[in-house]
Amino acid sequence: MLGMTVLGADTPLYLNPKATPEQRTEDLLARMTLREKLGQVTQIEIHRLMTGFWNKGPLDSSWMQTVLVDYAVGSILSGGDGSPMKNTPEEWAKMTNEVQRWALKSRLKIPVLYGIDAVHGHNNVIGATIYPYNLGLGATFNPELIKAYAAKTAEEVAATGIQWTFAPVLDVGIDPRWGRTHETFGEDPYLVSALGVSQIKGFEESGKVISCGKHFNGYSVPKSGKDRHPAEVSPRELYEIHFPPYRAAIKAGMSSVMINSGAVNGVPAHASKWLMTDILRKEMGFKGLVVSDWEDIAKMVTYHRYASSVEDALALSYNAGLDLNMVPMDVETVDQLERLVKAGRIPVERINDAVRNVLLVKFRLGLFENPMVDPNMAEKIIGSRESKAIAHKLAQQSMVLLRNEKDLLPLSKDLKNILVTGPSADSISRLCGGWTIRWQGAQEHELSGKTVLEAIKEKAPKAKVTFIHDARNAKRLVKAAKEAEAVIVVVGEKTYAEGEGDSETLQLAANEEKLIKTLQNAKIPFVLVGAAGRPLIIPGGNKAAPAILWAFLPGTEGGPAIADVLFGDYNPSGRLPITFPTSVNQVPMPYHTTKAYKPMFPFGAGLSYTKVEASGLQVKPKVGMGQKVQVTVDLKNTGKRAVEEVVLLFVKNNGSSILGMSKQLQGFARVPLKPGESRKVAFELTPEQLSVWNKDMKLVQEPGRFTVSVGELSTQFAVEK
Ligand code: GLC
């Protein structure tokens, strides 16, 4: 058995798996020196342990000795690009085994907790299945399948000896200028909560990998739309929009929270006792592990200019509630911490609590009993058929059909002449986005799968399929387009992560705009496929093309999934999880808090290849305070194709003590309907869902009148004392 501990009479309690995690934690804590405690609350990145540092190289025994034995740090992470020199599942497993082997040389033999950004599959590992990014998952409105994806990813992550994923992002994606919008589940707190919870359960219920809700809090709304820029957020917006996903995630058993790198209302989140202790721990009841984001203690000095030294920043942050510092390179931080504790600037009890939160995670994971993995298993588990099947389904369901004039789609498989054009048509990397193999995105040869172009060729085997990358040679493009029976344009964005993805215009790259305008000017009808992790401003807006299909970032199964939809092998069911603005000057313009809401495509928009009619929206006209409210609606598929209809239930509070949200999503369901089939769909609204955050920021239910709506249908009910 790997890592089996033989229990003798003198085995310390903390090494006895029969004791509870709490008992083991207290026993081990009591045995630790101050320096060992300070090492335990310090996280170092894997490059620091390599002979070549940022240039990689094998693990360096002197650095391993320093970091894992002398300083005995508690956690290691692989940040973006933090892969072994040879990026294979086996080498990942060997690398983490070697880290654990050295960690077990420490005096108390404490294994490290190894963390990674598995944010759309085990996306750093070559060969892993890359799933649709969260914004596309938002369009699926499918918590069950997202949970299955997370469970499958947990297996892949654990197989490489990693026990912690820095996921899900629980930021509410309101401003598409922000370079991380694709990492969010969209602009609605109810949807972000539901899908975040499903990912958390998928990870945590594996018993092998813990989740990490990020980035707490208010990270997604920098005033400038630029990553890590200051956010000015009213308490109301925090309580109504940005806090709810964390409340739900805590209830769902999220083990850790990562703090926002930015500043909120003038205070860097990493120094905010209000956020990290008063709200997260006291008000929301979070008892787990709080980890910093990358280098954010030092950035309180160098970026926010908020602390005058790293020591001041360390004291501020640990005293505000931080448990684990993702330094991630300077292990001497432990010496600085020691000076601070000895000078009484950080109470030992605060450090003890932080150590407890790290150790409890390790004991609950069984990490002391099984710190190592079998490298051969990793090769077998990564990129499995099952993971590809789940990713393919999610990619299909993540697509949103925004326009389909004269039923241009689906295309016939008997076509003889097809023109495919656009930079995202022959790239898999652009379908995956950033944090894929590499921080800023994969090189094409590092990914396996089919491009949209390859998948189209397979769907229409009789067709001559011409590919022209863009409109550099406009004449050639137009000539080919005129000769073709169908023209498919696939545009999107280059890959990016974090601030590299910030956009001031939401426009396509010039060559992609030129491509679209060239075809429009030549009056060529075409199918527009958008493979971008955010809404973009397309020339021609919602009339840019007779058919518009938004695929977001569908991952390595994206090419075949897009072809499935284009040729009718999948009836599109996705609904927009984020508003598509007509102009960048409108943003941020979330549907729930915008009065003059005039988007290019609204939140919840989405067509299919059939017609589903809703009728008979029913709700009791009067209910008492504290009562649940049943809402039903009848659906009928009046078309010729089966569909999984996504039904969205919105509720509007018509008059409370607060001018709250215009309307808000309060329920959704995926309803399978065969042609001609009818179904009654039932929703239940809880008193909490009908409550408001009053002027004292307390969640209270008040009597009032409410409107529920499904599609074009709406009806009212009253809540009475
Ligand atoms: C990054 C990101 C965070 C990620 C962390 C570790 O800067 O902000 O989302 O989990 O560093 O890679």
XYZ file of C-alpha atoms and ligand atoms in Angstrom:
733
model
C 0.000 0.000 0.000
C 1.384 3.380 -0.897
C 2.209 5.465 2.212
C 0.851 2.860 4.671
C 1.587 3.851 8.292
C 2.398 0.984 10.688
C 0.809 1.901 14.064
C 2.911 1.018 17.122
C 2.019 1.670 20.779
C 4.137 4.781 20.681
C 2.556 6.081 17.479
C 1.624 9.701 18.062
C -2.144 10.338 17.944
C -1.875 12.520 14.849
C -0.593 9.535 12.883
C -3.501 7.368 13.996
C -6.175 7.346 11.252
C -8.707 6.074 13.788
C -8.610 9.400 15.626
C -10.806 12.221 14.300
C -9.299 14.972 12.120
C -9.931 17.392 14.988
C -8.116 15.183 17.531
C -5.216 14.620 15.133
C -4.986 18.339 14.426
C -4.816 19.322 18.082
C -2.233 16.601 18.807
C -0.010 17.655 15.925
C -0.410 21.371 16.652
C 0.771 20.788 20.204
C 3.934 19.131 18.898
C 4.834 21.885 16.425
C 7.463 24.546 17.001
C 6.593 28.118 16.048
C 8.679 27.856 12.882
C 6.955 24.623 11.877
C 3.597 26.352 12.359
C 4.733 29.296 10.224
C 5.945 26.970 7.500
C 2.563 25.221 7.515
C 0.763 28.486 6.671
C 3.067 29.228 3.751
C 2.556 28.091 0.135
C 5.356 27.962 -2.421
C 5.103 27.474 -6.208
C 6.739 24.521 -7.914
C 9.078 26.611 -10.101
C 10.923 27.622 -6.923
C 11.857 23.957 -6.442
C 13.241 23.511 -9.958
C 16.914 23.869 -10.879
C 16.075 26.367 -13.611
C 13.433 28.280 -11.621
C 11.199 29.946 -14.262
C 13.109 27.998 -16.900
C 12.012 24.786 -15.203
C 14.399 21.847 -14.937
C 14.365 18.846 -12.596
C 13.479 19.296 -8.931
C 16.531 20.658 -7.167
C 17.513 18.728 -4.025
C 18.909 21.788 -2.259
C 15.728 23.773 -2.821
C 13.631 20.734 -1.886
C 15.616 20.469 1.337
C 15.232 24.180 2.112
C 11.551 24.544 1.275
C 10.127 21.148 2.260
C 12.378 20.046 5.137
C 14.062 23.078 6.692
C 11.085 25.410 6.290
C 8.580 22.516 6.023
C 6.062 24.617 4.107
C 2.496 23.332 4.269
C 1.499 23.661 0.658
C 2.878 23.663 -2.868
C 1.045 24.857 -5.966
C 1.483 24.627 -9.675
C 0.507 28.063 -10.945
C 0.051 28.754 -14.652
C 2.852 26.930 -16.577
C 3.736 25.028 -13.355
C 4.145 21.715 -15.186
C 7.025 19.236 -15.003
C 9.620 19.560 -17.767
C 7.943 16.733 -19.631
C 4.227 17.474 -19.447
C 2.684 14.017 -19.195
C 0.301 12.595 -16.569
C 3.020 10.205 -15.435
C 5.573 12.999 -14.983
C 3.021 15.065 -13.037
C 2.460 12.144 -10.678
C 6.188 11.558 -10.322
C 6.749 15.256 -9.586
C 4.146 15.412 -6.835
C 5.378 12.107 -5.391
C 8.885 13.558 -5.192
C 7.539 16.653 -3.432
C 5.769 14.453 -0.888
C 8.832 12.258 -0.439
C 10.844 15.300 0.592
C 8.034 16.705 2.738
C 7.958 13.434 4.682
C 11.596 14.025 5.598
C 10.479 16.944 7.760
C 10.675 16.389 11.518
C 6.943 15.777 11.920
C 6.518 14.151 8.499
C 3.657 16.425 7.422
C 2.670 15.881 3.741
C 2.043 18.984 1.656
C -1.331 20.037 0.304
C -0.803 20.411 -3.441
C -2.981 22.963 -5.301
C -3.622 23.727 -8.979
C -6.039 25.630 -11.230
C -8.127 22.803 -12.621
C -10.685 25.307 -13.843
C -11.996 23.644 -17.022
C -10.765 20.086 -16.584
C -7.276 19.161 -15.450
C -6.292 21.800 -17.938
C -2.539 22.069 -17.190
C -1.875 18.475 -18.212
C -1.254 17.509 -21.842
C -3.760 14.803 -22.711
C -6.414 15.968 -20.261
C -9.900 16.677 -21.544
C -10.489 20.438 -21.728
C -14.085 21.255 -20.820
C -16.094 24.336 -21.778
C -15.171 27.354 -19.676
C -17.631 28.404 -16.982
C -19.420 31.057 -19.055
C -20.400 28.357 -21.541
C -21.327 26.066 -18.647
C -23.571 28.900 -17.496
C -25.447 28.664 -20.793
C -26.221 24.984 -20.144
C -28.265 25.654 -16.993
C -27.300 22.050 -16.200
C -26.034 21.596 -12.601
C -26.218 17.787 -12.776
C -23.886 17.497 -15.756
C -21.541 20.119 -14.337
C -21.328 18.102 -11.126
C -20.445 15.023 -13.179
C -17.709 17.000 -14.961
C -16.270 18.161 -11.645
C -16.325 14.615 -10.248
C -14.501 13.343 -13.333
C -11.977 16.168 -13.100
C -11.407 15.392 -9.415
C -10.384 11.871 -10.441
C -7.911 13.259 -12.962
C -6.499 15.807 -10.515
C -6.141 13.218 -7.731
C -4.488 10.751 -10.120
C -1.602 13.215 -10.509
C -1.149 13.527 -6.746
C -2.928 16.878 -6.416
C -5.640 17.334 -3.773
C -6.792 20.949 -4.245
C -8.264 22.778 -7.200
C -8.576 26.558 -7.140
C -12.120 26.319 -8.473
C -14.917 27.251 -8.914
C -14.799 30.914 -9.702
C -17.796 32.323 -7.814
C -17.298 35.851 -9.137
C -20.474 37.186 -10.780
C -19.540 38.190 -14.348
C -21.264 41.506 -14.838
C -18.703 43.454 -16.886
C -17.578 41.733 -20.118
C -14.629 44.146 -20.453
C -12.979 42.200 -17.621
C -10.430 39.664 -18.871
C -11.789 36.890 -16.648
C -15.454 36.999 -17.675
C -15.102 33.581 -19.324
C -14.190 32.098 -15.925
C -17.524 33.162 -14.427
C -20.888 31.426 -14.746
C -22.365 34.752 -15.870
C -24.141 37.769 -14.465
C -26.848 36.242 -12.333
C -26.175 35.411 -8.652
C -28.803 32.628 -8.567
C -27.219 30.896 -11.598
C -23.651 31.413 -10.310
C -24.724 29.983 -6.939
C -26.428 26.929 -8.445
C -23.602 26.029 -10.835
C -20.846 26.897 -8.362
C -22.472 24.579 -5.834
C -22.679 21.791 -8.426
C -18.950 22.054 -9.160
C -18.097 22.188 -5.462
C -20.121 19.051 -4.774
C -18.507 17.285 -7.721
C -15.048 18.019 -6.362
C -15.688 17.599 -2.626
C -17.808 14.443 -2.810
C -14.888 12.697 -4.503
C -13.211 12.738 -1.077
C -9.940 13.260 -2.939
C -9.962 16.883 -4.032
C -11.131 19.997 -2.207
C -12.686 23.003 -3.895
C -11.817 26.669 -3.560
C -14.376 29.393 -4.149
C -12.714 32.479 -5.624
C -12.061 35.384 -5.498
C -13.612 36.736 -2.314
C -15.043 39.320 -2.824
C -16.041 41.966 -5.388
C -13.232 40.988 -7.776
C -15.302 40.959 -10.958
C -16.408 44.582 -10.869
C -13.322 46.796 -11.155
C -14.610 50.262 -12.047
C -12.375 50.387 -15.118
C -13.270 46.865 -16.236
C -9.585 46.007 -15.861
C -8.342 43.059 -13.855
C -7.220 43.848 -10.287
C -8.225 47.507 -10.604
C -10.096 49.063 -7.681
C -13.752 48.206 -7.179
C -16.241 50.578 -5.589
C -19.189 48.372 -4.701
C -22.129 49.376 -2.561
C -22.962 47.147 0.379
C -26.297 46.481 -1.381
C -24.618 45.192 -4.533
C -22.285 43.042 -2.429
C -25.145 41.567 -0.396
C -27.561 41.098 -3.292
C -25.158 40.012 -6.029
C -21.618 39.120 -4.950
C -22.105 37.466 -1.557
C -24.915 34.969 -2.395
C -22.725 32.459 -4.310
C -20.450 32.177 -1.267
C -23.360 31.689 1.133
C -24.591 28.845 -1.078
C -21.078 27.416 -1.504
C -20.436 27.370 2.240
C -23.694 25.478 2.766
C -22.564 23.050 0.046
C -19.349 22.240 1.913
C -16.718 24.315 0.075
C -13.425 23.650 1.882
C -11.460 26.746 0.962
C -11.781 30.324 -0.251
C -9.272 32.384 -2.216
C -9.156 36.112 -1.629
C -9.599 38.800 -4.284
C -6.336 40.416 -5.461
C -8.053 43.763 -5.908
C -9.165 46.460 -3.526
C -12.816 46.893 -2.551
C -14.041 50.325 -1.454
C -10.525 51.500 -0.723
C -9.192 48.452 1.138
C -7.202 45.633 -0.491
C -9.282 42.494 0.117
C -6.206 40.759 1.550
C -6.122 43.346 4.331
C -9.857 43.463 4.911
C -10.898 42.088 8.279
C -14.434 43.104 7.340
C -14.428 40.753 4.345
C -12.265 37.898 5.631
C -13.480 37.706 9.205
C -16.651 39.747 9.856
C -18.431 38.688 6.646
C -16.864 35.402 5.545
C -16.388 33.758 8.913
C -18.759 35.450 11.337
C -21.718 36.377 9.147
C -21.511 33.572 6.569
C -20.153 30.962 8.996
C -17.218 29.777 6.857
C -14.977 27.479 8.892
C -12.551 26.348 6.205
C -9.221 27.423 4.791
C -8.603 30.965 3.516
C -5.785 31.246 0.998
C -4.315 34.372 -0.585
C -4.058 34.850 -4.289
C -0.700 35.021 -6.078
C 1.865 37.229 -4.315
C -0.896 39.428 -2.906
C 0.774 40.109 0.415
C 3.811 41.581 -1.344
C 1.489 43.391 -3.771
C -0.022 45.269 -0.850
C 3.343 47.056 -0.865
C 4.360 47.047 -4.520
C 0.954 47.380 -6.237
C -1.640 48.744 -3.853
C 0.932 50.856 -1.958
C -1.185 50.123 1.086
C 1.478 48.682 3.401
C 4.947 50.095 3.842
C 6.679 46.713 4.084
C 6.029 43.033 3.517
C 6.140 42.542 7.282
C 3.397 45.143 7.741
C 1.408 43.456 4.991
C 1.856 40.026 6.578
C 0.624 41.322 9.922
C -2.335 43.077 8.296
C -3.387 40.029 6.315
C -2.999 37.242 8.879
C -4.676 39.417 11.521
C -7.499 40.122 9.057
C -8.149 36.389 8.704
C -5.752 34.952 6.143
C -4.654 31.356 6.811
C -2.296 30.440 3.968
C -0.037 32.821 2.036
C 0.497 31.985 -1.654
C 3.824 33.784 -1.457
C 4.702 32.080 -3.855
C 8.492 32.251 -4.235
C 10.181 33.785 -1.178
C 10.264 31.100 1.480
C 12.053 33.635 3.737
C 8.543 34.926 4.415
C 8.561 32.366 7.234
C 11.425 34.263 8.904
C 9.469 37.498 8.581
C 6.446 35.841 10.136
C 8.577 34.565 13.013
C 9.773 38.093 13.763
C 6.177 39.367 13.686
C 4.892 36.700 16.071
C 7.824 37.142 18.454
C 7.203 40.885 18.429
C 3.564 40.223 19.309
C 2.292 41.776 16.051
C 0.531 38.547 15.107
C -0.945 36.615 18.052
C 0.160 32.973 18.250
C -3.511 32.018 18.571
C -4.176 33.527 15.127
C -1.360 31.393 13.713
C -2.658 28.342 15.579
C -6.093 28.833 13.999
C -4.517 29.166 10.575
C -2.478 25.999 11.109
C -5.631 24.180 12.268
C -7.389 25.113 9.026
C -4.518 23.722 6.950
C -4.131 20.520 8.977
C -7.857 19.775 9.134
C -7.984 19.719 5.327
C -5.025 17.334 5.208
C -6.455 14.947 7.787
C -9.914 14.974 6.197
C -8.320 14.073 2.847
C -6.442 11.165 4.405
C -3.263 12.766 3.122
C -1.110 11.412 5.971
C -2.115 7.863 5.033
C -1.879 8.262 1.250
C 0.428 11.089 0.187
C 1.670 9.283 -2.928
C -0.017 8.122 -6.141
C 0.699 5.500 -8.800
C 2.114 7.268 -11.897
C 0.831 4.480 -14.156
C -2.735 5.117 -13.024
C -2.410 8.772 -14.005
C -1.749 7.846 -17.620
C -4.856 5.645 -17.622
C -7.220 8.149 -16.027
C -6.312 11.398 -17.760
C -8.332 12.176 -20.893
C -10.620 9.170 -20.500
C -13.435 8.398 -22.907
C -15.926 9.177 -20.157
C -14.433 12.635 -19.612
C -14.575 13.324 -23.344
C -18.219 12.217 -23.472
C -19.176 14.573 -20.647
C -17.201 17.409 -22.227
C -18.884 16.815 -25.593
C -22.368 16.957 -24.043
C -21.510 20.107 -22.103
C -20.063 21.695 -25.249
C -23.269 20.936 -27.160
C -25.451 22.319 -24.365
C -23.270 25.402 -23.901
C -24.079 26.771 -27.342
C -26.654 29.521 -27.779
C -28.481 29.976 -31.078
C -29.063 33.733 -31.178
C -30.516 34.145 -34.674
C -31.732 31.775 -37.379
C -33.503 33.693 -40.146
C -35.553 31.522 -42.498
C -34.259 28.462 -40.662
C -30.917 28.726 -42.418
C -29.713 26.231 -39.787
C -29.405 23.299 -39.555
C -27.393 22.789 -42.732
C -27.860 19.756 -44.954
C -25.251 17.009 -44.773
C -25.637 16.618 -48.541
C -24.107 19.981 -49.323
C -21.573 19.869 -52.148
C -19.668 23.117 -51.645
C -18.949 24.776 -48.292
C -16.704 27.731 -47.504
C -15.315 27.817 -43.968
C -13.476 30.928 -42.864
C -12.180 32.661 -39.729
C -9.195 32.145 -37.398
C -11.182 30.097 -34.876
C -12.234 27.560 -37.517
C -8.888 25.800 -37.678
C -7.693 26.205 -34.099
C -8.397 24.038 -31.068
C -6.442 26.319 -28.750
C -8.770 29.240 -29.508
C -11.725 27.046 -28.534
C -10.100 26.417 -25.135
C -8.860 29.824 -24.053
C -6.308 30.606 -21.378
C -5.138 28.354 -18.566
C -4.908 25.505 -21.029
C -1.598 23.660 -20.733
C -0.050 27.094 -20.391
C -1.195 30.137 -18.458
C -1.966 32.180 -21.576
C -3.228 29.218 -23.570
C -1.971 26.150 -25.375
C 0.110 25.792 -28.496
C -1.860 23.883 -31.138
C 0.378 20.807 -31.011
C -0.278 20.441 -27.287
C -3.974 19.714 -27.774
C -5.741 16.748 -29.285
C -9.212 16.979 -30.775
C -10.846 18.225 -33.965
C -11.089 21.769 -35.200
C -14.431 23.142 -36.343
C -13.137 22.822 -39.927
C -12.252 19.152 -39.495
C -15.585 18.427 -37.857
C -17.503 20.169 -40.655
C -15.697 18.059 -43.260
C -16.802 14.943 -41.402
C -20.421 16.085 -41.253
C -20.631 16.807 -44.982
C -18.527 14.089 -46.627
C -19.818 14.872 -50.150
C -18.857 18.522 -49.929
C -15.861 20.325 -51.312
C -14.887 22.278 -48.186
C -12.712 25.335 -48.822
C -10.946 27.049 -45.940
C -9.834 30.663 -46.168
C -8.350 32.025 -42.937
C -9.481 35.636 -43.355
C -10.138 38.426 -45.870
C -6.563 39.348 -46.744
C -7.427 38.443 -50.327
C -10.970 39.835 -50.381
C -11.544 38.990 -54.036
C -10.656 35.348 -53.498
C -12.836 35.195 -50.398
C -15.887 36.693 -52.118
C -15.457 34.503 -55.188
C -15.280 31.359 -53.030
C -18.247 32.553 -50.989
C -20.384 33.140 -54.078
C -19.603 29.647 -55.339
C -20.394 27.974 -52.028
C -23.797 26.633 -50.984
C -23.014 27.572 -47.367
C -20.536 29.970 -45.785
C -19.519 29.425 -42.162
C -17.534 32.143 -40.389
C -15.890 31.204 -37.090
C -14.509 34.143 -35.142
C -13.459 34.698 -31.558
C -10.400 35.824 -29.637
C -6.801 34.862 -29.149
C -6.256 32.950 -25.926
C -5.634 34.908 -22.750
C -5.760 34.723 -18.970
C -6.394 37.408 -16.344
C -5.474 40.988 -17.236
C -4.157 39.956 -20.653
C -7.786 39.531 -21.583
C -9.061 42.938 -20.521
C -10.861 44.686 -23.386
C -11.765 48.364 -23.712
C -13.848 47.841 -26.847
C -15.280 44.293 -26.875
C -14.462 44.347 -30.566
C -13.099 41.534 -32.651
C -9.551 41.742 -33.954
C -9.287 43.910 -37.080
C -8.833 40.999 -39.472
C -11.934 39.289 -38.102
C -14.002 42.458 -38.373
C -12.753 42.878 -41.940
C -13.753 39.300 -42.745
C -17.332 39.892 -41.592
C -17.646 43.281 -43.281
C -16.272 41.917 -46.558
C -18.966 39.237 -46.690
C -21.676 41.660 -45.558
C -20.686 44.208 -48.234
C -20.796 41.447 -50.841
C -24.314 40.590 -49.587
C -23.251 37.032 -48.926
C -25.484 35.253 -46.377
C -23.360 33.363 -43.874
C -23.521 31.497 -40.589
C -21.633 33.341 -37.850
C -20.126 31.212 -35.096
C -18.703 33.139 -32.112
C -16.123 31.163 -30.140
C -15.327 33.708 -27.457
C -15.444 33.639 -23.697
C -17.397 36.853 -23.488
C -19.990 38.853 -25.447
C -18.397 40.754 -28.347
C -19.571 43.696 -30.434
C -19.977 42.276 -33.930
C -20.333 44.482 -37.064
C -24.034 44.460 -37.895
C -25.007 43.632 -34.319
C -27.931 41.263 -33.969
C -28.353 41.319 -37.749
C -24.681 40.584 -38.446
C -25.666 37.361 -40.188
C -28.848 35.391 -40.894
C -27.687 32.759 -38.393
C -25.674 33.496 -35.264
C -24.460 30.716 -32.948
C -22.455 31.624 -29.835
C -20.227 28.787 -28.652
C -18.276 30.592 -25.890
C -15.088 28.554 -25.179
C -16.271 24.962 -25.734
C -12.958 23.155 -25.120
C -11.343 20.234 -26.927
C -14.745 18.740 -27.832
C -15.876 22.100 -29.169
C -15.183 21.483 -32.856
C -17.381 18.380 -33.129
C -20.037 19.924 -30.868
C -20.282 23.043 -33.047
C -20.609 20.837 -36.139
C -23.308 18.798 -34.342
C -25.373 21.948 -33.920
C -24.651 23.364 -37.389
C -25.807 20.140 -39.090
C -28.690 19.354 -36.727
C -27.247 16.432 -34.829
C -27.867 18.438 -31.675
C -30.808 20.771 -31.205
C -29.337 23.859 -29.498
C -30.760 24.518 -26.013
C -28.367 27.043 -24.487
C -29.573 30.319 -22.965
C -27.371 33.394 -22.517
C -25.917 33.559 -18.987
C -24.742 37.115 -19.663
C -26.123 40.145 -21.458
C -24.798 40.867 -24.951
C -24.550 44.671 -25.163
C -25.082 46.683 -28.340
C -22.168 48.909 -27.445
C -19.318 48.769 -24.953
C -20.575 52.107 -23.625
C -23.564 50.297 -22.143
C -21.554 48.012 -19.844
C -21.852 47.007 -17.101
C -25.505 46.316 -17.941
C -26.706 43.222 -16.077
C -30.372 42.480 -16.746
C -31.297 42.363 -13.043
C -30.243 45.846 -12.063
C -30.487 47.880 -15.233
C -33.507 50.086 -15.743
C -33.147 51.032 -19.415
C -32.193 47.517 -20.415
C -31.734 47.571 -24.211
C -29.167 44.877 -25.056
C -28.238 43.357 -28.404
C -29.284 39.983 -26.929
C -30.765 39.743 -23.407
C -29.844 37.454 -20.571
C -31.715 34.173 -21.160
C -31.911 34.551 -24.936
C -31.600 31.392 -27.005
C -33.409 29.669 -29.887
C -33.677 26.047 -30.929
C -34.656 24.161 -34.118
C -38.143 23.580 -32.781
C -40.931 25.654 -31.218
C -41.930 25.256 -27.588
C -45.045 27.044 -26.385
C -45.565 27.951 -22.713
C -49.034 28.358 -21.268
C -51.016 28.180 -18.050
C -48.562 29.906 -15.712
C -50.143 29.249 -12.300
C -49.465 30.533 -8.783
C -51.730 30.899 -5.745
C -52.872 34.562 -5.716
C -52.233 34.955 -1.980
C -49.713 33.279 0.339
C -48.726 33.890 3.943
C -45.342 35.066 5.187
C -42.941 32.171 5.651
C -44.808 29.990 3.160
C -43.270 28.365 0.098
C -44.859 29.296 -3.228
C -45.575 26.731 -5.933
C -45.439 27.904 -9.541
C -46.382 25.708 -12.501
C -46.279 26.214 -16.259
C -47.243 24.003 -19.191
C -44.855 23.459 -22.092
C -45.700 21.989 -25.500
C -43.228 21.139 -28.258
C -45.166 22.177 -31.353
C -42.228 21.561 -33.704
C -40.769 18.519 -35.458
C -37.602 18.053 -33.419
C -36.997 16.817 -29.886
C -35.422 19.378 -27.589
C -34.248 19.858 -24.009
C -36.027 23.145 -23.346
C -34.390 25.402 -20.762
C -37.113 27.182 -18.817
C -36.238 30.238 -16.756
C -38.427 31.518 -13.929
C -38.047 35.178 -13.005
C -39.528 36.948 -9.989
C -40.043 40.700 -9.592
C -40.693 42.284 -6.224
C -43.199 45.070 -6.966
C -42.717 47.073 -3.847
C -40.629 46.503 -0.767
C -38.885 48.836 1.615
C -36.031 48.797 -0.887
C -35.842 49.632 -4.600
C -34.426 46.180 -5.295
C -33.619 44.335 -8.485
C -35.777 44.884 -11.569
C -36.383 41.145 -11.808
C -34.274 38.174 -10.912
C -33.837 34.579 -11.950
C -35.256 32.381 -9.200
C -35.542 29.007 -10.885
C -34.636 27.064 -14.017
C -35.107 23.601 -15.464
C -34.048 21.569 -18.488
C -37.211 19.888 -19.833
C -36.893 17.130 -22.452
C -39.761 17.380 -24.974
C -40.376 15.081 -27.931
C -42.193 16.565 -30.955
C -45.800 17.167 -29.887
C -45.096 16.348 -26.251
C -46.491 18.489 -23.392
C -45.199 18.686 -19.820
C -46.144 20.586 -16.679
C -43.110 22.101 -14.978
C -43.205 22.944 -11.277
C -41.054 25.427 -9.373
C -40.983 26.199 -5.669
C -40.051 29.606 -4.288
C -38.817 29.767 -0.704
C -39.521 32.654 1.674
C -35.810 33.522 1.437
C -36.136 33.945 -2.310
C -38.992 36.410 -1.686
C -37.040 38.353 0.925
C -35.070 41.580 0.578
C -31.876 42.907 2.097
C -33.417 45.845 3.943
C -31.796 49.169 4.665
C -29.943 47.614 7.623
C -28.597 44.870 5.325
C -30.705 42.242 7.016
C -32.490 39.640 4.884
C -36.154 40.039 5.765
C -39.434 38.907 4.198
C -41.937 41.681 3.802
C -45.573 41.525 2.692
C -45.899 42.631 -0.915
C -46.907 41.905 -4.475
C -44.739 39.827 -6.784
C -44.713 39.081 -10.489
C -43.506 35.718 -11.718
C -42.642 35.344 -15.396
C -41.666 32.567 -17.781
C -40.852 33.759 -21.283
C -43.693 36.073 -22.388
C -46.047 34.785 -19.656
C -46.426 36.551 -16.307
C -48.795 36.526 -13.361
C -48.935 38.049 -9.893
C -49.287 36.918 -6.312
C -49.326 38.615 -2.939
C -47.487 37.755 0.241
C -49.679 38.753 3.187
C -48.914 39.089 6.886
C -3.780 33.656 -10.244
C -5.275 33.810 -10.201
C -5.984 32.767 -9.373
C -5.208 31.459 -9.395
C -3.871 31.710 -8.731
C -2.983 30.456 -8.723
O -3.164 34.903 -10.189
O -5.795 35.081 -9.839
O -7.314 32.626 -9.905
O -5.922 30.459 -8.690
O -3.141 32.774 -9.335
O -2.606 30.114 -10.013
